[in-house]
Each structure stands twice: as structure tokens, then as C-alpha cells.
Amino acid sequence: MQFSQTFFSKKPSCYFAKPCQHALGALCFGLLLTSSAIAQTDIPTVPNTDTVPNTDVSPNKPQNAEPTDTQHVLPVGEPVFDTTINNGVPFPPMTQVDVPSYLTLDQAQQYFTQISPKVASDNANIVSNEKQAEATANLNKPVIFLGATASHIHIDDELDTSKLKDGLGSMINSQTGNLSIPLPPNIGGMLTNPIPNPYPVNVDKNHTSANVTVLWSAYNGGKTKSLTQLLNGRADESRADADLSLDEQYTTLTKRYFQAQLAIMVAYLRTQALGAIQETDHAAKRALDVGLISKVERLEAQNALANAEYENSKALNDADLAMTALQRTMRTPYRIKPTSPLFVSSKPLPDLSYFQAQAKQHHPAFQKVSAKYEQAKALHAFSESNFKPTVTVFGRSEIGNDPNWIAGVSANWKLWGGLDRGASTESSLAKLHQAEFSQIEITDNIMLLVEKNWQSVKNAQRNYLSLNTNIELAKEMLRFRQLGFKEGVNTAVEVMQAEANLEKAKTEQAKSANDYIQALADLMQSCGTPLEFNRYMQDADIRLPAIYLDKNEQ
């Protein structure tokens, strides 16, 4: 069972607790720390990855396509995912994808985007960064809190009033002692005596209250804007990284696809050569029996047969390995049978300037450098905002009859202390310059890479066409040796060598066709247009036969 992953644009709810000026500063500072490696991230000197695939290309069904007889089941050891988490990114791919056994390259590319876990991982990273940027959209707007309390108060205690009574009595006696009116002695004690001691305290009641609080960072020097720009830059960078990764995977798929075709063809040619050498060996054995050849010539023929058997076994093992690699790439438990044949185009390639222009327009490395530059600009703006004043508007009111309330404006401006402004500004400007110089460096590297791959394609094309004469020569030499062997002029070993040379010439030409394909795939990747490979494949005027070797035939 194959799996695919889809992503939705559902926005998750996001809550901020106490988004006052200090909380905003803490959030921005944390993101600033995690973003400090923006300019430190190494940009590949010679990137070998490209752009987003054209999803409008519809796969062509092969004429001999057969239904899939086995489904791809989740193998033992696969990670178990938490299906309770869904914040806009579906927890991993749960849609079954049936991949046919017979696949053209177009079809393999289409299915690959549905079953690749790396594609799903990159898409999840894009969604994560996009949602982070969306989460900051309301940071510059007022924040309203609704608070409520409900409580029950119970007090059961006693107060000692002896000190209070003694103090009051002494004070009254001192104040009435100088009066002309006669008063009873210890008038203070008489007056305070009714106060109970101890005094019981009993409270048992409910209390409820509610309030509304409003906080608004009216001006913070551009912190929220620069923060949003920084996160948008991160999202753009993640998209560029996903494009680079996808283009690399497309190129890997193309190379493995045709490497499997080459390995199958080499195994087929080795098997054919082995059959011819076996026939010659049998003829040599009969010639020895009737005394037409010496024992030395017979031993030489047996040695040639042993070498042919070894080469045939090695070719079959190589084909098995190449087909396994393609099978693993397509994540199926059964063999994939490639139906798009090896090819070469004898038509001249467009000029180098055409491919370099394509690279400048489509290569994702330029998008990545641009995203890093935008992040560096956002970090510079954030750094400058730390030295600007901040204004916060606040208010709080109780809910009820005749409520209490408070409202006001708070302004702050750091005049001295903390980070050195000059050093901070120079640091952020240096990151901007680093991004600018990286743009120049990446342009030089990609242009050089395009030229290298362009030359490789042309060399492989010339090499394939030049090998046609080798095959004709090998065929004629084999015919000549076979006639000479019948007439007793040539030995069996010479015939075997001629048969091996013909197989070698055909193998070299097939390898040359694969070299052309590999170089063309690299050229398309360096231009940022890996799916343009399909157009050149369709326009090719030389096609080798597509061969498939079953496991039980090996």
C-alpha cells in the first residue's frame, strides 16, 4: 500500500497570553536568537537542484501496461504517527496509491510526488513556516482580556481585645484627669469594660467580580512588522528548499530509471553473447573429437566460455541491483518495469546562453538567496527598532453597577545602556552584504555548472554517434571469422573473440546513450527545469529497444 499526503489551508486557532510590550519583546527576542544563523547558513557553491514540477503533465499509459497484482503494505518498523494532531497538516499520508508495474518515466514522476516521504516532509515544513507567519498578523492590534472571579469566604476566629481596652482606658483617664468636673475613678476602665474579650469573628459569604482589560502596543518602533517579514522570509526559504529537494529527487529518479534500463540491456547483450559463445564452444569440442583442432585451442575456447559465463552472471547481478534501486525509489514491494527506452538525439543542442537564461529564471537557489536577503533586511529593521520609543495604551474596567476603571498611555524610550547601537547596526548590515555577495557567488557557480553539463551532453552525443562504425566493424569481423572457422582458416577462440567484441561494441553504445541521458538530466537540473527532460526525450530521433528481464529469467 502506498501513501500520499495532502495539505489544507485551515487556519489553527492561536492564543496569546498577556501580549504586553514585555511579552512582545520576549517573543521577538526569541525569534531573533533562532534566526541568528540566517547569514551563517551555507549556500551550496554548485547547487544541483531545481524547481517545482509541472503538475499539468498527465502520464501516458504504456500499451502493454498490466494491473498491479500486489499492494504496497506498511512495512514493519515504520514510525507510528499521532493521529490526534491536526493543525492544518494531515498526519501522515493515508491515501492509498496503486503504482503500476509497467511505468513510463512520465508516470513514474507523477506517482513519485504522491509516495515520496521527503516531499511530504518538505510540504509540512512549508505549512509550519506559513502558519508561523500568519500567527503574527494581529500582533499590532489591541488585545482584549475578559477576567472573572468567583470566591467563597469563611472565617471563624477570635480577636484578643485586652490590649485595645487597656490602651483606650489609659488614654481616657489621662484626658479626664485635669477636668474641673468630678468623675468616678478609673472612668476609662468603666467605659471600655463593655468591649467583649475575646471578640468573636465569623464571616461566611460569596463574592463574584468581572473585568475587561485592553492592551494595545500603539507604537513599538516596527518590531511587529519586521517580525512578520522575518517569518515570511523563512516561509519563502522553506519553499525554495523544497523546490531544490524535489528537483534533486526528480533527477535521482530519472537517473535510476535509465540506469535500470542500461543494466537490463547489458544483461541481455551478455546473455546473447554467452549463447553464441556456447555454440562456438560446442563446435570446437566436435572439431577436437575429429582431430581438426589441437587440445590447446580447445582449452582456449573453454577459457573464453568461462569468462563469458562470469561476465553474464555479473551483468545479471548488476541488473538486479539497478532494478532494486528503482523499486526502492518508487516504494513498491514488486519490481518496476521501465518502458521508456534509452535514447539519444542527433539534433544540435540550443546555445549555451539559452540554458543559462533558463537557470537565472528558474533555479530555486536564486529564490533561496532572495529569501535570505529579505530575512536579513527584517533582522536589520528589528535591530533598529530596539532604539526607538514604544507607546502602549491600556485600560481596565470592572463589570457591574458603578464600576471602577483605569485607562492610560505608557511611553518608554531607552536612552542609554544595553546593546551598543553602532555595533548592532553594523552587524545587521554585514548580514545584508553577505546575502548580496552570496547572490553573486551563486550566479557564478550555477552558470559554470550549466556550461559544464552542456558540454557533457554534447560530448556524450558525439561519442554515441561515433560508435556506430564500431558496431558495423564488429559485425563484419564476426561474419568473417565465422566463415574462416568453417573453412578451417580461423580458430574457435578467434570466433569467440569476435562475438565478444560485437557484444562489447553494443554495450559501449548503450552505455554511451545512458551517459547522454545522465548528462542531460544534470543539465536540466542545473537549469532549474528538471521536467523539461521529458520534452527532449519525446523529441529524440534515436531510441534503443526497451527490454525487461524477469527475476526468474536470470
Coordinates of C-alpha atoms in Angstrom, one line a residue:
M1 CA 0.0 0.0 0.0
Q2 CA 1.4 3.4 -1.0
F3 CA 0.6 6.5 0.9
S4 CA 0.2 10.2 -0.2
Q5 CA -0.1 13.3 1.8
T6 CA -2.3 16.4 1.2
F7 CA -2.2 19.7 3.0
F8 CA -5.1 22.0 3.8
S9 CA -5.2 25.7 4.4
K10 CA -7.3 25.5 7.5
K11 CA -6.0 28.1 10.0
P12 CA -5.4 26.9 13.5
S13 CA -6.5 29.0 16.5
C14 CA -3.8 30.8 18.2
Y15 CA -3.9 32.4 21.6
F16 CA -1.6 34.9 23.2
A17 CA -1.3 35.3 27.0
K18 CA -0.5 38.8 28.2
P19 CA 0.7 40.2 24.9
C20 CA 2.0 43.4 26.5
Q21 CA 5.2 45.2 25.5
H22 CA 7.4 42.8 27.5
A23 CA 5.7 39.7 26.1
L24 CA 6.1 41.0 22.5
G25 CA 9.8 41.8 23.2
A26 CA 10.4 38.4 24.6
L27 CA 8.7 36.7 21.6
C28 CA 10.7 38.9 19.1
F29 CA 14.0 38.3 21.0
G30 CA 13.4 34.5 21.0
L31 CA 12.8 34.5 17.2
L32 CA 15.8 36.8 16.8
L33 CA 18.0 34.2 18.6
T34 CA 16.7 31.4 16.5
S35 CA 17.3 33.4 13.3
S36 CA 20.8 34.4 14.1
A37 CA 22.1 31.7 11.7
I38 CA 20.4 33.2 8.6
A39 CA 23.6 34.5 7.1
Q40 CA 25.7 31.7 8.6
T41 CA 23.7 29.1 6.6
D42 CA 26.0 27.8 3.8
I43 CA 24.6 28.3 0.3
P44 CA 25.7 25.5 -1.9
T45 CA 28.6 26.5 -4.1
V46 CA 27.4 24.4 -7.0
P47 CA 23.8 23.6 -6.4
N48 CA 22.5 20.5 -8.2
T49 CA 18.8 21.0 -7.6
D50 CA 16.0 22.8 -9.3
T51 CA 12.2 23.8 -9.5
V52 CA 8.7 22.8 -8.8
P53 CA 7.3 20.2 -11.2
N54 CA 4.7 20.9 -13.7
T55 CA 1.7 19.1 -12.3
D56 CA -0.3 19.7 -15.5
V57 CA 1.7 16.9 -17.2
S58 CA -0.6 13.9 -17.5
P59 CA 1.1 10.4 -17.5
N60 CA 0.9 8.4 -20.7
K61 CA -0.3 4.9 -20.3
P62 CA 2.0 2.3 -21.9
Q63 CA 0.5 0.0 -24.5
N64 CA 1.4 -3.1 -22.5
A65 CA 0.5 -1.9 -19.1
E66 CA -0.7 -4.5 -16.7
P67 CA -2.6 -4.1 -13.5
T68 CA -0.8 -4.1 -10.2
D69 CA -1.1 -7.5 -8.6
T70 CA 0.4 -6.6 -5.2
Q71 CA -0.3 -3.6 -3.0
H72 CA 2.4 -1.8 -1.0
V73 CA 1.7 -2.5 2.7
L74 CA 3.3 -0.5 5.5
P75 CA 6.5 -2.4 6.4
V76 CA 7.4 -3.4 9.9
G77 CA 9.4 -0.7 11.7
E78 CA 7.6 2.3 10.1
P79 CA 7.0 5.1 12.6
V80 CA 3.6 5.3 14.3
F81 CA 2.1 8.7 14.0
D82 CA -0.1 10.5 16.5
T83 CA -3.4 10.8 14.7
T84 CA -4.8 13.2 17.3
I85 CA -2.7 16.1 16.0
N86 CA -4.1 18.1 13.1
N87 CA -3.2 21.7 12.9
G88 CA -3.7 22.2 9.2
V89 CA -1.2 19.4 8.2
P90 CA -2.8 16.0 7.9
F91 CA -1.0 13.4 9.9
P92 CA 0.9 11.3 7.6
P93 CA -0.3 10.1 4.3
M94 CA -3.2 7.8 4.5
T95 CA -4.4 7.8 0.8
Q96 CA -3.7 4.5 -0.9
V97 CA -1.8 4.8 -4.2
D98 CA -1.5 1.8 -6.5
V99 CA 1.6 2.1 -8.6
P100 CA 1.5 0.0 -11.8
S101 CA 4.3 -2.4 -12.5
Y102 CA 4.9 -1.0 -16.0
L103 CA 5.8 2.7 -15.9
T104 CA 6.9 5.3 -18.4
L105 CA 9.2 8.0 -17.0
D106 CA 6.3 10.5 -17.1
Q107 CA 4.1 8.1 -15.0
A108 CA 6.9 7.4 -12.5
Q109 CA 7.4 11.2 -11.9
Q110 CA 3.6 11.6 -11.3
Y111 CA 3.4 8.8 -8.8
F112 CA 6.7 9.8 -7.2
T113 CA 5.3 13.1 -5.8
Q114 CA 2.4 11.1 -4.2
I115 CA 4.5 8.5 -2.4
S116 CA 7.7 10.3 -1.5
P117 CA 8.0 10.9 2.3
K118 CA 10.6 13.6 1.6
V119 CA 8.1 15.6 -0.5
A120 CA 5.6 15.3 2.3
S121 CA 8.1 16.3 4.9
D122 CA 9.1 19.4 2.9
N123 CA 5.5 20.4 2.4
A124 CA 4.8 20.1 6.2
N125 CA 7.8 22.4 6.8
I126 CA 6.3 24.9 4.4
V127 CA 2.9 24.8 6.2
S128 CA 4.6 25.2 9.5
N129 CA 6.5 28.3 8.5
E130 CA 3.5 29.8 6.7
K131 CA 1.3 29.3 9.9
Q132 CA 4.0 30.9 12.0
A133 CA 3.9 34.0 9.8
E134 CA 0.1 34.0 9.9
A135 CA 0.1 33.8 13.7
T136 CA 1.8 37.2 13.9
A137 CA -0.7 39.0 11.7
N138 CA -2.6 40.5 14.7
L139 CA 0.3 41.4 16.9
N140 CA -0.1 45.2 16.1
K141 CA -3.8 45.2 17.1
P142 CA -5.4 45.7 20.5
V143 CA -5.7 42.6 22.8
I144 CA -8.8 42.3 24.9
F145 CA -9.0 40.1 28.1
L146 CA -12.1 39.2 29.9
G147 CA -11.5 38.3 33.5
A148 CA -13.9 36.8 36.1
T149 CA -13.5 35.5 39.7
A150 CA -15.9 33.7 42.0
S151 CA -14.9 33.0 45.6
H152 CA -16.4 31.9 48.9
I153 CA -15.0 33.5 52.2
H154 CA -15.3 31.6 55.5
I155 CA -13.6 33.0 58.7
D156 CA -14.2 31.6 62.2
D157 CA -11.8 33.1 64.7
E158 CA -11.5 35.3 67.9
L159 CA -9.7 38.6 68.5
D160 CA -7.9 39.5 71.7
T161 CA -9.2 43.0 72.7
S162 CA -7.4 43.3 76.1
K163 CA -4.6 45.5 74.8
L164 CA -7.1 47.6 73.0
K165 CA -9.2 48.1 76.2
D166 CA -6.2 48.9 78.3
G167 CA -4.9 51.4 75.8
L168 CA -8.3 53.2 75.5
G169 CA -8.8 53.2 79.2
S170 CA -5.4 54.8 79.9
M171 CA -6.0 57.4 77.2
I172 CA -9.4 58.4 78.7
N173 CA -8.1 58.6 82.2
S174 CA -5.2 60.8 81.1
Q175 CA -7.5 63.1 79.3
T176 CA -10.1 63.4 82.1
G177 CA -7.8 63.8 85.0
N178 CA -7.4 67.6 84.6
L179 CA -11.1 68.3 84.3
S180 CA -12.8 70.5 86.9
I181 CA -15.8 68.2 86.9
P182 CA -15.5 65.4 89.4
L183 CA -15.6 62.0 87.7
P184 CA -15.5 58.5 89.1
P185 CA -12.1 57.0 89.5
N186 CA -10.9 54.8 86.6
I187 CA -13.5 56.2 84.3
G188 CA -11.6 54.7 81.3
G189 CA -12.0 51.2 82.6
M190 CA -15.7 51.7 83.2
L191 CA -16.1 52.9 79.6
T192 CA -14.1 50.1 77.9
N193 CA -15.4 47.3 80.1
P194 CA -18.4 46.6 77.8
I195 CA -16.0 45.7 75.0
P196 CA -16.0 41.9 74.8
N197 CA -12.8 40.0 75.2
P198 CA -12.2 37.9 73.2
Y199 CA -14.2 39.3 70.3
P200 CA -15.6 36.5 68.0
V201 CA -15.2 36.9 64.2
N202 CA -17.5 34.9 62.0
V203 CA -17.6 35.5 58.2
D204 CA -19.3 33.2 55.7
K205 CA -20.2 34.8 52.3
N206 CA -19.8 34.5 48.4
H207 CA -18.0 37.1 46.2
T208 CA -18.0 37.5 42.4
S209 CA -16.4 40.0 40.2
A210 CA -15.6 40.5 36.4
N211 CA -13.4 42.9 34.5
V212 CA -12.3 43.8 31.0
T213 CA -8.7 44.6 30.2
V214 CA -7.4 46.2 26.9
L215 CA -3.7 46.4 25.9
W216 CA -2.5 47.9 22.7
S217 CA 1.1 48.4 21.5
A218 CA 0.3 51.5 19.6
Y219 CA 3.9 52.0 18.5
N220 CA 6.9 49.7 19.0
G221 CA 9.4 51.0 16.5
G222 CA 8.4 48.5 13.8
K223 CA 9.0 45.3 15.8
T224 CA 5.8 43.5 14.7
K225 CA 6.3 44.5 11.1
S226 CA 9.9 43.3 11.0
L227 CA 8.9 40.1 12.8
T228 CA 6.3 39.3 10.3
Q229 CA 8.7 40.0 7.4
L230 CA 11.3 37.7 9.0
L231 CA 8.8 34.8 9.3
N232 CA 7.6 35.4 5.7
G233 CA 11.2 35.2 4.6
R234 CA 11.5 31.9 6.4
A235 CA 8.5 30.6 4.6
D236 CA 9.9 31.7 1.3
E237 CA 13.2 30.0 2.1
S238 CA 11.4 26.7 3.0
R239 CA 9.6 26.8 -0.4
A240 CA 12.9 27.3 -2.2
D241 CA 14.5 24.4 -0.1
A242 CA 11.5 22.2 -1.0
D243 CA 12.0 23.1 -4.7
L244 CA 15.7 22.3 -4.5
S245 CA 14.9 18.9 -2.8
L246 CA 12.2 18.0 -5.3
D247 CA 14.3 18.8 -8.3
E248 CA 17.1 16.7 -6.9
Q249 CA 14.7 13.8 -6.3
Y250 CA 13.4 14.1 -9.9
T251 CA 16.9 13.9 -11.2
T252 CA 17.7 10.9 -9.0
L253 CA 14.5 9.1 -10.2
T254 CA 15.4 9.8 -13.9
K255 CA 19.0 8.5 -13.4
R256 CA 17.9 5.4 -11.6
Y257 CA 15.2 4.8 -14.2
F258 CA 17.6 4.7 -17.1
Q259 CA 20.4 3.1 -15.2
A260 CA 18.0 0.2 -14.7
Q261 CA 17.3 0.2 -18.5
L262 CA 21.0 0.2 -19.2
A263 CA 21.7 -2.6 -16.8
I264 CA 18.9 -4.7 -18.3
M265 CA 20.2 -4.1 -21.8
V266 CA 23.7 -5.0 -20.8
A267 CA 22.5 -8.2 -19.2
Y268 CA 20.5 -9.0 -22.3
L269 CA 23.5 -8.5 -24.6
R270 CA 25.7 -10.6 -22.3
T271 CA 23.2 -13.4 -22.4
Q272 CA 23.1 -13.2 -26.2
A273 CA 26.9 -13.3 -26.4
L274 CA 27.0 -16.2 -24.0
G275 CA 24.6 -18.2 -26.2
A276 CA 26.7 -17.6 -29.3
I277 CA 30.0 -18.5 -27.4
Q278 CA 28.4 -21.7 -26.1
E279 CA 27.5 -22.7 -29.7
T280 CA 31.1 -22.0 -30.8
D281 CA 32.4 -23.9 -27.8
H282 CA 30.3 -26.9 -28.8
A283 CA 31.6 -26.7 -32.4
A284 CA 35.2 -26.6 -31.0
K285 CA 34.5 -29.7 -29.0
R286 CA 33.3 -31.6 -32.0
A287 CA 36.3 -30.3 -34.0
L288 CA 38.6 -31.7 -31.3
D289 CA 36.9 -35.0 -31.4
V290 CA 37.5 -35.4 -35.2
G291 CA 41.1 -34.0 -34.9
L292 CA 40.6 -30.7 -36.7
I293 CA 41.9 -28.6 -33.8
S294 CA 44.5 -29.1 -31.1
K295 CA 43.9 -29.6 -27.4
V296 CA 45.4 -26.2 -26.7
E297 CA 42.8 -24.5 -29.0
R298 CA 40.1 -26.4 -27.2
L299 CA 41.3 -25.3 -23.8
E300 CA 41.4 -21.7 -25.0
A301 CA 37.8 -22.0 -26.1
Q302 CA 36.8 -23.3 -22.7
N303 CA 38.6 -20.4 -21.0
A304 CA 36.7 -17.9 -23.3
L305 CA 33.4 -19.6 -22.4
A306 CA 34.2 -19.4 -18.6
N307 CA 34.9 -15.7 -19.0
A308 CA 31.7 -15.2 -20.9
E309 CA 29.7 -17.0 -18.2
Y310 CA 31.3 -14.8 -15.5
E311 CA 30.5 -11.6 -17.4
N312 CA 26.9 -12.8 -17.9
S313 CA 26.4 -13.6 -14.2
K314 CA 27.9 -10.2 -13.2
A315 CA 25.6 -8.4 -15.7
L316 CA 22.6 -10.2 -14.3
N317 CA 23.5 -9.2 -10.7
D318 CA 24.1 -5.6 -11.8
A319 CA 20.7 -5.5 -13.4
D320 CA 19.1 -7.0 -10.3
L321 CA 20.7 -4.3 -8.2
A322 CA 19.6 -1.5 -10.6
M323 CA 16.0 -2.7 -10.6
T324 CA 16.0 -2.9 -6.8
A325 CA 17.2 0.7 -6.6
L326 CA 14.3 1.8 -8.9
Q327 CA 11.9 -0.3 -6.9
R328 CA 13.0 1.3 -3.6
T329 CA 12.7 4.8 -5.2
M330 CA 9.1 4.0 -6.1
R331 CA 8.5 2.4 -2.7
T332 CA 6.8 -0.8 -4.0
P333 CA 7.2 -4.4 -2.9
Y334 CA 7.3 -5.6 -6.5
R335 CA 9.6 -4.9 -9.5
I336 CA 9.1 -1.8 -11.6
K337 CA 9.4 -2.4 -15.3
P338 CA 10.6 0.7 -17.1
T339 CA 9.1 1.1 -20.5
S340 CA 10.7 4.4 -21.7
P341 CA 13.8 3.3 -23.7
L342 CA 17.3 4.7 -23.7
F343 CA 17.5 7.5 -26.3
V344 CA 19.9 9.9 -27.9
S345 CA 19.0 13.0 -30.0
S346 CA 21.2 13.7 -33.0
K347 CA 19.8 17.2 -33.2
P348 CA 22.1 20.0 -32.1
L349 CA 21.5 21.4 -28.6
P350 CA 20.4 25.0 -28.2
D351 CA 23.1 27.6 -27.5
L352 CA 24.7 27.8 -24.0
S353 CA 23.1 31.2 -23.5
Y354 CA 19.6 29.7 -23.7
F355 CA 20.3 27.3 -20.8
Q356 CA 22.0 29.9 -18.7
A357 CA 19.0 32.2 -19.1
Q358 CA 16.7 29.3 -18.1
A359 CA 18.8 28.8 -14.9
K360 CA 18.7 32.5 -14.0
Q361 CA 14.9 32.4 -14.4
H362 CA 14.0 29.1 -12.7
H363 CA 16.8 27.8 -10.4
P364 CA 15.4 27.7 -6.8
A365 CA 18.9 28.7 -5.4
F366 CA 18.2 32.3 -6.5
Q367 CA 14.9 32.2 -4.7
K368 CA 16.6 31.0 -1.6
V369 CA 19.2 33.7 -1.7
S370 CA 16.4 36.3 -2.2
A371 CA 14.6 34.9 0.8
K372 CA 17.7 35.1 2.9
Y373 CA 18.2 38.7 1.8
E374 CA 14.6 39.6 2.9
Q375 CA 15.3 37.9 6.3
A376 CA 18.5 39.9 6.7
K377 CA 16.5 43.1 6.0
A378 CA 13.9 42.2 8.6
L379 CA 16.6 41.5 11.2
H380 CA 18.2 44.9 10.5
A381 CA 14.8 46.6 10.9
F382 CA 14.2 44.6 14.2
S383 CA 17.6 45.7 15.4
E384 CA 16.9 49.3 14.7
S385 CA 13.5 49.1 16.5
N386 CA 15.2 48.4 19.8
F387 CA 16.5 52.0 19.9
K388 CA 13.1 53.6 19.2
P389 CA 10.4 54.7 21.7
T390 CA 7.4 52.5 22.5
V391 CA 3.9 53.6 23.3
T392 CA 1.4 51.3 24.9
V393 CA -2.3 52.1 25.5
F394 CA -4.0 50.2 28.4
G395 CA -7.4 50.2 30.2
R396 CA -9.2 48.1 32.7
S397 CA -12.8 48.3 34.0
E398 CA -14.9 46.2 36.3
I399 CA -18.2 44.9 35.1
G400 CA -21.2 45.9 37.2
N401 CA -23.0 48.8 38.7
D402 CA -20.9 51.9 39.3
P403 CA -17.7 50.0 38.2
N404 CA -14.1 51.1 39.0
W405 CA -11.9 51.6 35.9
I406 CA -8.5 52.8 34.9
A407 CA -7.1 53.9 31.5
G408 CA -3.9 55.4 30.3
V409 CA -0.9 55.6 28.0
S410 CA 2.6 54.4 28.8
A411 CA 5.6 55.6 26.8
N412 CA 9.2 54.3 27.1
W413 CA 12.4 55.2 25.3
K414 CA 15.7 53.7 26.2
L415 CA 18.3 56.4 26.2
W416 CA 21.4 54.5 27.3
G417 CA 22.6 51.1 28.2
G418 CA 22.1 47.6 26.9
L419 CA 23.3 46.6 23.4
D420 CA 25.7 49.0 21.7
R421 CA 23.7 50.6 18.9
G422 CA 26.6 51.1 16.5
A423 CA 27.8 47.5 16.8
S424 CA 24.3 46.1 16.4
T425 CA 23.6 48.2 13.3
E426 CA 26.9 47.2 11.7
S427 CA 26.2 43.5 12.5
S428 CA 22.8 43.5 10.7
L429 CA 24.2 45.5 7.8
A430 CA 27.0 42.9 7.4
K431 CA 24.4 40.2 7.1
L432 CA 22.7 42.2 4.3
H433 CA 26.1 42.5 2.5
Q434 CA 26.7 38.7 3.0
A435 CA 23.4 38.0 1.3
E436 CA 24.2 40.3 -1.6
F437 CA 27.6 38.7 -2.2
S438 CA 26.0 35.3 -2.0
Q439 CA 23.8 36.3 -4.9
I440 CA 26.9 37.0 -7.0
E441 CA 28.6 33.8 -5.9
I442 CA 25.7 31.5 -6.6
T443 CA 25.2 33.1 -10.0
D444 CA 28.8 32.4 -11.0
N445 CA 28.6 28.8 -9.7
I446 CA 25.4 28.0 -11.4
M447 CA 26.5 29.5 -14.7
L448 CA 29.7 27.4 -14.6
L449 CA 27.7 24.3 -13.7
V450 CA 25.3 24.8 -16.6
E451 CA 28.2 25.2 -19.0
K452 CA 29.9 22.0 -17.7
N453 CA 26.7 20.0 -18.1
W454 CA 26.0 21.5 -21.5
Q455 CA 29.5 20.4 -22.7
S456 CA 29.0 16.9 -21.2
V457 CA 25.7 16.4 -23.2
K458 CA 27.4 17.4 -26.4
N459 CA 30.4 15.1 -25.7
A460 CA 28.1 12.2 -25.0
Q461 CA 26.1 12.9 -28.1
R462 CA 29.2 12.9 -30.3
N463 CA 30.5 9.7 -28.6
Y464 CA 27.3 7.8 -29.3
L465 CA 27.2 8.7 -33.0
S466 CA 30.9 7.8 -33.4
L467 CA 30.3 4.3 -32.0
N468 CA 28.0 3.3 -35.0
T469 CA 31.1 2.4 -37.1
N470 CA 32.5 0.2 -34.3
I471 CA 29.3 -1.9 -34.3
E472 CA 29.4 -2.3 -38.1
L473 CA 33.0 -3.2 -38.0
A474 CA 32.4 -5.8 -35.2
K475 CA 29.5 -7.4 -37.1
E476 CA 31.6 -7.7 -40.3
M477 CA 34.5 -9.1 -38.4
L478 CA 32.3 -11.7 -36.7
R479 CA 30.9 -12.8 -40.1
F480 CA 34.4 -13.0 -41.5
R481 CA 35.7 -15.1 -38.5
Q482 CA 32.7 -17.5 -38.7
L483 CA 33.3 -18.2 -42.4
G484 CA 37.0 -18.7 -41.7
F485 CA 36.2 -21.1 -38.9
K486 CA 34.0 -23.2 -41.2
E487 CA 36.9 -23.3 -43.8
G488 CA 39.4 -24.1 -41.1
V489 CA 41.3 -20.8 -41.5
N490 CA 40.3 -19.3 -38.1
T491 CA 40.2 -20.9 -34.7
A492 CA 37.2 -21.1 -32.3
V493 CA 38.9 -18.7 -30.0
E494 CA 39.1 -16.1 -32.8
V495 CA 35.3 -16.5 -33.4
M496 CA 34.6 -16.2 -29.7
Q497 CA 36.7 -13.0 -29.5
A498 CA 34.8 -11.6 -32.5
E499 CA 31.5 -12.4 -30.8
A500 CA 32.7 -10.8 -27.5
N501 CA 33.8 -7.7 -29.5
L502 CA 30.4 -7.3 -31.0
E503 CA 28.7 -7.6 -27.6
K504 CA 31.3 -5.1 -26.3
A505 CA 30.6 -2.6 -29.1
K506 CA 26.8 -2.8 -28.5
T507 CA 27.3 -2.4 -24.7
E508 CA 29.6 0.6 -25.2
Q509 CA 27.0 2.3 -27.4
A510 CA 24.2 1.6 -24.8
K511 CA 26.4 3.0 -22.1
S512 CA 27.1 6.0 -24.3
A513 CA 23.3 6.5 -24.6
N514 CA 23.0 6.4 -20.8
D515 CA 25.9 8.8 -20.5
Y516 CA 23.9 11.2 -22.7
I517 CA 20.8 10.8 -20.6
Q518 CA 22.6 11.3 -17.3
A519 CA 24.3 14.4 -18.6
L520 CA 21.0 15.7 -20.0
A521 CA 19.3 15.1 -16.6
D522 CA 22.1 17.1 -14.9
L523 CA 21.8 19.9 -17.4
M524 CA 18.0 20.2 -16.8
Q525 CA 18.5 20.2 -13.1
S526 CA 21.2 22.9 -13.2
C527 CA 18.8 25.0 -15.3
G528 CA 16.0 24.6 -12.6
T529 CA 13.8 22.8 -15.1
P530 CA 14.2 19.0 -14.5
L531 CA 10.8 18.1 -16.1
E532 CA 12.0 19.7 -19.3
F533 CA 14.0 16.4 -19.7
N534 CA 10.7 14.8 -20.8
R535 CA 10.4 17.1 -23.8
Y536 CA 13.9 16.2 -25.0
M537 CA 13.1 12.6 -24.5
Q538 CA 10.0 12.8 -26.7
D539 CA 11.8 14.8 -29.4
A540 CA 14.7 12.3 -29.6
D541 CA 15.2 10.6 -33.0
I542 CA 17.3 7.6 -31.8
R543 CA 15.7 5.1 -29.4
L544 CA 17.2 1.9 -28.2
P545 CA 14.8 -1.1 -27.6
A546 CA 13.2 -1.3 -24.1
I547 CA 14.0 -4.7 -22.6
Y548 CA 12.7 -6.2 -19.3
L549 CA 14.3 -9.2 -17.6
D550 CA 12.2 -11.1 -15.1
K551 CA 13.8 -12.4 -12.0
N552 CA 13.0 -16.0 -12.9
E553 CA 14.8 -15.5 -16.2
Q554 CA 18.1 -14.7 -14.6

